[in-house]
Amino acid sequence: HSWISTVETIALTKAKPVFVDIESVTFNMDEKKIEAAITEKTKGIVVVSLYGQIANIDKINLIAEKHGLFVIEDGAQSFGATYNGNKTGGLTTIGTTSFFPSKPLGCYGDGGACFTNDDEIALKIRAIKSHGGVKRFHHKYVGLNARLDTVQAAILLEKLKYFNETIENRNNCADYYTNNLKFLEEKGFQLPMVKDNCKSVWAQYSILATSNEQRDAIVANLKENGINAAIFYPAPLHLQECFQYLDYKIGDFPVTEDVCDRIFNLPCYGEFTKDEQDKIIEILRQFVN
């Protein structure tokens, strides 16, 4: 249950992606199901911190240490979030994030970053992002032109000054939704939950409807009223056409499949006004009534 780039990065290295199901409440990887997927061929674990909340990294790191694996955190939606007081990006062998405009810290185009506390890995990442060069005209690796554009970097540096305030405003936005959408819970919907040891940055406000048909009708109704509601993600990655060669089938990851059928996502931004949120809340109230 993630955007495809999480798995593309594995497939593009010609490694074989092996999927693990998710928790039904946080929508992050269910660490209790990881060891069943580990074989003698397993090299590492790529874990997504989805919708702004960090996955259960401590337990995942312990599993990785037990089996001699690296851990990469896909923190594309969780930059600025904390887990036991520690920031995303510094919790695993490598942490990554995205600076796509809709992300918690977004630039005005495409951008991203990798983080590591390993000096050797850091040097290799720096080389690979610039055509594999360790110094000018000397290329140790086959690399990419993957440098962050200077204009985007300037935008991010300026926005970073206000990022803590942005995170607080996003949390206020999410709290306002939660406090005023209790009527959805009474109708059988599931509102998002943040674990006590985590602070989310609320990339999305993710709700589970009671059925696929109800979800689709709600999203259509919101869009008709000019609300940019979305469905992240309507199709599980293990059932995507490009991964047919992995031979997964419907029913292999039941929690993921159920969530994909019922989830919808409300916009959650620090810039939202209460009036704008009240409009969304009222549209939902009218719909379920």
Coordinates of C-alpha atoms in Angstrom, one line a residue:
H1 CA 0.0 0.0 0.0
S2 CA 2.2 2.8 -1.3
W3 CA 3.2 4.8 -4.4
I4 CA 4.9 2.6 -7.0
S5 CA 8.3 4.3 -6.7
T6 CA 8.9 2.4 -3.4
V7 CA 9.0 -0.8 -5.4
E8 CA 10.4 0.6 -8.7
T9 CA 13.7 1.3 -6.9
I10 CA 14.0 -2.4 -6.0
A11 CA 13.0 -3.7 -9.4
L12 CA 15.3 -1.2 -11.2
T13 CA 18.3 -2.7 -9.4
K14 CA 17.2 -6.1 -10.8
A15 CA 16.5 -7.3 -7.3
K16 CA 13.2 -9.1 -6.6
P17 CA 10.6 -7.2 -4.6
V18 CA 8.9 -9.3 -1.9
F19 CA 5.8 -7.7 -0.4
V20 CA 4.6 -7.7 3.2
D21 CA 1.0 -6.8 4.3
I22 CA 0.2 -3.7 6.3
E23 CA -1.4 -2.8 9.6
S24 CA -5.1 -2.0 9.3
V25 CA -4.9 1.1 11.5
T26 CA -1.7 3.0 10.6
F27 CA -1.5 1.5 7.0
N28 CA 2.3 1.0 7.5
M29 CA 4.1 -2.3 7.2
D30 CA 3.0 -4.9 9.7
E31 CA 6.4 -5.8 11.3
K32 CA 4.8 -9.0 12.7
K33 CA 4.7 -10.4 9.2
I34 CA 8.2 -9.5 8.1
E35 CA 10.1 -12.6 9.2
A36 CA 7.8 -14.9 7.3
A37 CA 8.9 -13.2 4.1
I38 CA 12.7 -13.4 4.8
T39 CA 14.8 -16.1 3.0
E40 CA 18.5 -16.7 2.6
K41 CA 18.3 -14.4 -0.5
T42 CA 16.9 -11.4 1.4
K43 CA 19.2 -8.4 1.3
G44 CA 17.2 -5.7 3.1
I45 CA 13.9 -4.1 4.1
V46 CA 12.3 -1.1 2.5
V47 CA 9.7 0.3 4.9
V48 CA 7.3 3.1 4.1
S49 CA 6.3 5.7 6.6
L50 CA 3.0 6.5 5.0
Y51 CA 0.6 9.4 5.2
G52 CA 3.0 11.3 7.6
Q53 CA 3.4 8.6 10.4
I54 CA 6.6 6.7 10.9
A55 CA 6.4 2.9 10.8
N56 CA 7.4 0.8 13.8
I57 CA 11.1 1.3 13.1
D58 CA 12.5 0.0 16.3
K59 CA 11.1 -3.5 15.9
I60 CA 11.9 -3.5 12.2
N61 CA 15.5 -2.6 12.9
L62 CA 15.7 -5.4 15.4
I63 CA 14.5 -7.9 12.8
A64 CA 17.0 -6.5 10.3
E65 CA 19.9 -6.8 12.8
K66 CA 18.9 -10.4 13.6
H67 CA 19.1 -11.4 9.9
G68 CA 22.0 -9.1 8.9
L69 CA 19.9 -6.8 6.6
F70 CA 20.0 -3.1 5.8
V71 CA 16.9 -1.0 6.3
I72 CA 15.8 1.8 4.0
E73 CA 13.0 4.1 5.2
D74 CA 10.8 5.6 2.4
G75 CA 9.9 8.8 4.2
A76 CA 8.5 10.6 1.1
Q77 CA 5.4 11.5 3.1
S78 CA 6.8 11.7 6.6
F79 CA 9.6 14.3 6.5
G80 CA 9.6 16.1 9.9
A81 CA 7.7 13.4 11.7
T82 CA 9.1 11.9 14.9
Y83 CA 9.2 8.4 16.4
N84 CA 10.1 8.2 20.1
G85 CA 11.3 11.7 19.8
N86 CA 13.7 11.0 16.8
K87 CA 13.2 12.4 13.4
T88 CA 12.4 10.4 10.2
G89 CA 15.4 10.0 7.9
G90 CA 17.9 9.2 10.7
L91 CA 16.3 6.0 12.0
T92 CA 17.6 3.4 9.4
T93 CA 20.6 2.6 7.2
I94 CA 19.3 5.1 4.7
G95 CA 16.3 7.4 4.9
T96 CA 14.7 9.0 1.9
T97 CA 12.2 11.8 1.3
S98 CA 10.4 13.6 -1.5
F99 CA 10.1 17.4 -1.9
F100 CA 7.3 17.1 -4.4
P101 CA 5.0 20.2 -4.0
S102 CA 2.3 18.4 -2.2
K103 CA 4.6 16.9 0.4
P104 CA 4.9 18.3 4.0
L105 CA 8.1 20.1 2.9
G106 CA 7.6 20.7 -0.8
C107 CA 9.5 22.6 -3.5
Y108 CA 7.9 24.0 -6.6
G109 CA 8.8 21.0 -8.8
D110 CA 10.5 17.7 -8.4
G111 CA 13.1 17.1 -5.6
G112 CA 14.2 14.7 -2.9
A113 CA 16.9 13.7 -0.5
C114 CA 18.7 10.7 1.0
F115 CA 20.0 10.6 4.6
T116 CA 22.5 8.3 6.2
N117 CA 24.9 8.2 9.2
D118 CA 27.3 5.9 7.3
D119 CA 30.1 7.9 5.8
E120 CA 30.9 5.3 3.1
I121 CA 27.3 5.1 2.0
A122 CA 27.1 8.9 2.0
L123 CA 30.1 9.2 -0.3
K124 CA 28.6 6.7 -2.7
I125 CA 25.2 8.4 -2.8
R126 CA 26.9 11.8 -3.5
A127 CA 28.9 10.1 -6.4
I128 CA 25.9 8.3 -7.9
K129 CA 23.7 11.5 -7.9
S130 CA 26.4 13.2 -10.1
H131 CA 27.2 10.6 -12.8
G132 CA 29.1 8.3 -10.3
G133 CA 32.0 10.8 -10.1
V134 CA 34.2 10.8 -7.0
K135 CA 36.0 13.9 -8.5
R136 CA 35.7 15.9 -11.7
F137 CA 36.1 13.6 -14.8
H138 CA 36.8 10.5 -12.6
H139 CA 33.7 8.2 -12.5
K140 CA 33.9 5.3 -10.0
Y141 CA 30.3 4.2 -10.5
V142 CA 27.7 4.2 -13.2
G143 CA 25.5 7.0 -11.8
L144 CA 22.7 9.5 -12.6
N145 CA 22.2 13.2 -13.1
A146 CA 20.1 13.3 -9.9
R147 CA 21.3 16.6 -8.3
L148 CA 18.7 18.7 -6.6
D149 CA 18.0 21.7 -8.9
T150 CA 19.5 24.9 -7.4
V151 CA 16.3 26.9 -7.7
Q152 CA 14.4 24.2 -5.8
A153 CA 17.1 24.0 -3.2
A154 CA 16.7 27.8 -2.6
I155 CA 13.0 27.4 -2.2
L156 CA 13.4 24.6 0.3
L157 CA 16.0 26.4 2.4
E158 CA 13.6 29.3 2.7
K159 CA 10.5 27.1 3.5
L160 CA 12.6 25.1 6.0
K161 CA 12.8 28.2 8.3
Y162 CA 9.0 27.9 8.8
F163 CA 8.8 24.1 8.7
N164 CA 8.2 23.5 12.4
E165 CA 5.3 26.0 12.3
T166 CA 4.0 24.2 9.2
I167 CA 4.0 20.8 11.1
E168 CA 2.1 22.3 14.0
N169 CA -0.5 23.8 11.7
R170 CA -0.9 20.5 9.9
N171 CA -1.5 18.8 13.2
N172 CA -4.1 21.4 14.1
C173 CA -5.8 20.8 10.8
A174 CA -5.9 17.0 11.5
D175 CA -7.1 17.5 15.0
Y176 CA -9.9 19.7 13.8
Y177 CA -11.0 17.0 11.4
T178 CA -10.9 14.4 14.1
N179 CA -12.8 16.4 16.6
N180 CA -15.6 17.3 14.1
L181 CA -15.9 14.0 12.2
K182 CA -17.0 11.8 15.1
F183 CA -20.3 11.4 13.3
L184 CA -18.5 9.3 10.7
E185 CA -17.3 6.9 13.3
E186 CA -20.8 6.5 14.5
K187 CA -21.7 5.4 10.9
G188 CA -18.9 2.8 10.9
F189 CA -16.1 4.8 9.2
Q190 CA -12.5 4.5 10.6
L191 CA -10.7 7.8 11.3
P192 CA -6.9 7.9 11.3
M193 CA -4.9 7.1 14.4
V194 CA -1.5 8.2 15.4
K195 CA 0.4 6.0 17.9
D196 CA 1.4 7.6 21.2
N197 CA 5.2 7.4 20.4
C198 CA 4.7 9.1 17.1
K199 CA 4.1 12.6 15.8
S200 CA 2.7 12.7 12.3
V201 CA 3.1 15.4 9.7
W202 CA -0.2 14.5 8.0
A203 CA 0.7 14.2 4.4
Q204 CA -3.0 13.0 4.0
Y205 CA -5.9 12.6 6.3
S206 CA -6.9 9.1 5.5
I207 CA -10.4 7.6 6.3
L208 CA -11.8 4.1 5.7
A209 CA -15.4 4.0 4.4
T210 CA -17.5 1.0 5.1
S211 CA -17.5 -0.3 1.5
N212 CA -15.9 0.4 -1.9
E213 CA -19.2 1.7 -3.3
Q214 CA -19.6 4.1 -0.4
R215 CA -16.0 5.3 -0.8
D216 CA -16.3 6.0 -4.5
A217 CA -19.7 7.8 -4.0
I218 CA -18.2 10.0 -1.2
V219 CA -15.1 11.0 -3.3
A220 CA -17.3 11.8 -6.3
N221 CA -19.6 13.9 -4.1
L222 CA -16.6 15.8 -2.7
K223 CA -15.1 16.5 -6.1
E224 CA -18.5 17.7 -7.4
N225 CA -18.3 20.3 -4.6
G226 CA -14.8 21.4 -5.5
I227 CA -13.0 19.5 -2.8
N228 CA -9.7 17.9 -3.9
A229 CA -10.4 14.6 -2.2
A230 CA -8.2 11.7 -3.4
I231 CA -7.8 7.9 -3.2
F232 CA -4.3 6.9 -2.1
Y233 CA -4.1 4.1 -3.2
P234 CA -6.9 2.4 -5.2
A235 CA -4.8 -0.5 -6.5
P236 CA -2.4 -2.6 -4.5
L237 CA 1.2 -2.7 -5.8
H238 CA 1.3 -6.5 -5.8
L239 CA -1.6 -6.6 -8.4
Q240 CA -0.1 -4.0 -10.8
E241 CA 0.5 -5.2 -14.3
C242 CA 4.2 -4.4 -14.2
F243 CA 4.7 -6.9 -11.3
Q244 CA 2.7 -9.8 -12.8
Y245 CA 6.0 -11.6 -13.1
L246 CA 6.1 -11.9 -9.3
D247 CA 3.0 -14.2 -9.5
Y248 CA 1.0 -12.6 -6.6
K249 CA -2.7 -12.9 -6.7
I250 CA -5.9 -11.5 -5.1
G251 CA -6.0 -12.6 -1.5
D252 CA -2.3 -12.7 -0.9
F253 CA -2.3 -9.5 1.2
P254 CA -5.9 -9.1 2.5
V255 CA -5.4 -6.1 4.7
T256 CA -3.8 -4.1 1.8
E257 CA -6.6 -5.1 -0.6
D258 CA -9.3 -4.2 1.9
V259 CA -7.7 -0.8 2.6
C260 CA -7.3 0.0 -1.1
D261 CA -11.0 -0.8 -1.6
R262 CA -12.2 1.5 1.2
I263 CA -9.7 4.3 1.8
F264 CA -10.1 8.0 0.8
N265 CA -8.0 11.0 1.7
L266 CA -9.0 14.5 2.7
P267 CA -6.6 17.4 2.0
C268 CA -4.7 18.3 5.1
Y269 CA -2.6 21.5 4.9
G270 CA -1.3 24.0 7.5
E271 CA -2.8 26.8 5.3
F272 CA -6.4 25.5 5.6
T273 CA -8.8 27.9 7.3
K274 CA -11.5 26.6 9.6
D275 CA -14.1 27.8 7.2
E276 CA -12.6 25.6 4.4
Q277 CA -12.6 22.6 6.7
D278 CA -16.1 23.3 7.9
K279 CA -17.3 23.1 4.3
I280 CA -15.7 19.7 3.8
I281 CA -17.1 18.5 7.2
E282 CA -20.6 19.7 6.3
I283 CA -20.5 18.0 2.9
L284 CA -19.6 14.7 4.6
R285 CA -22.3 15.2 7.2
Q286 CA -25.0 15.8 4.5
F287 CA -23.8 12.8 2.6
V288 CA -23.9 10.2 5.4
N289 CA -27.2 11.6 6.6

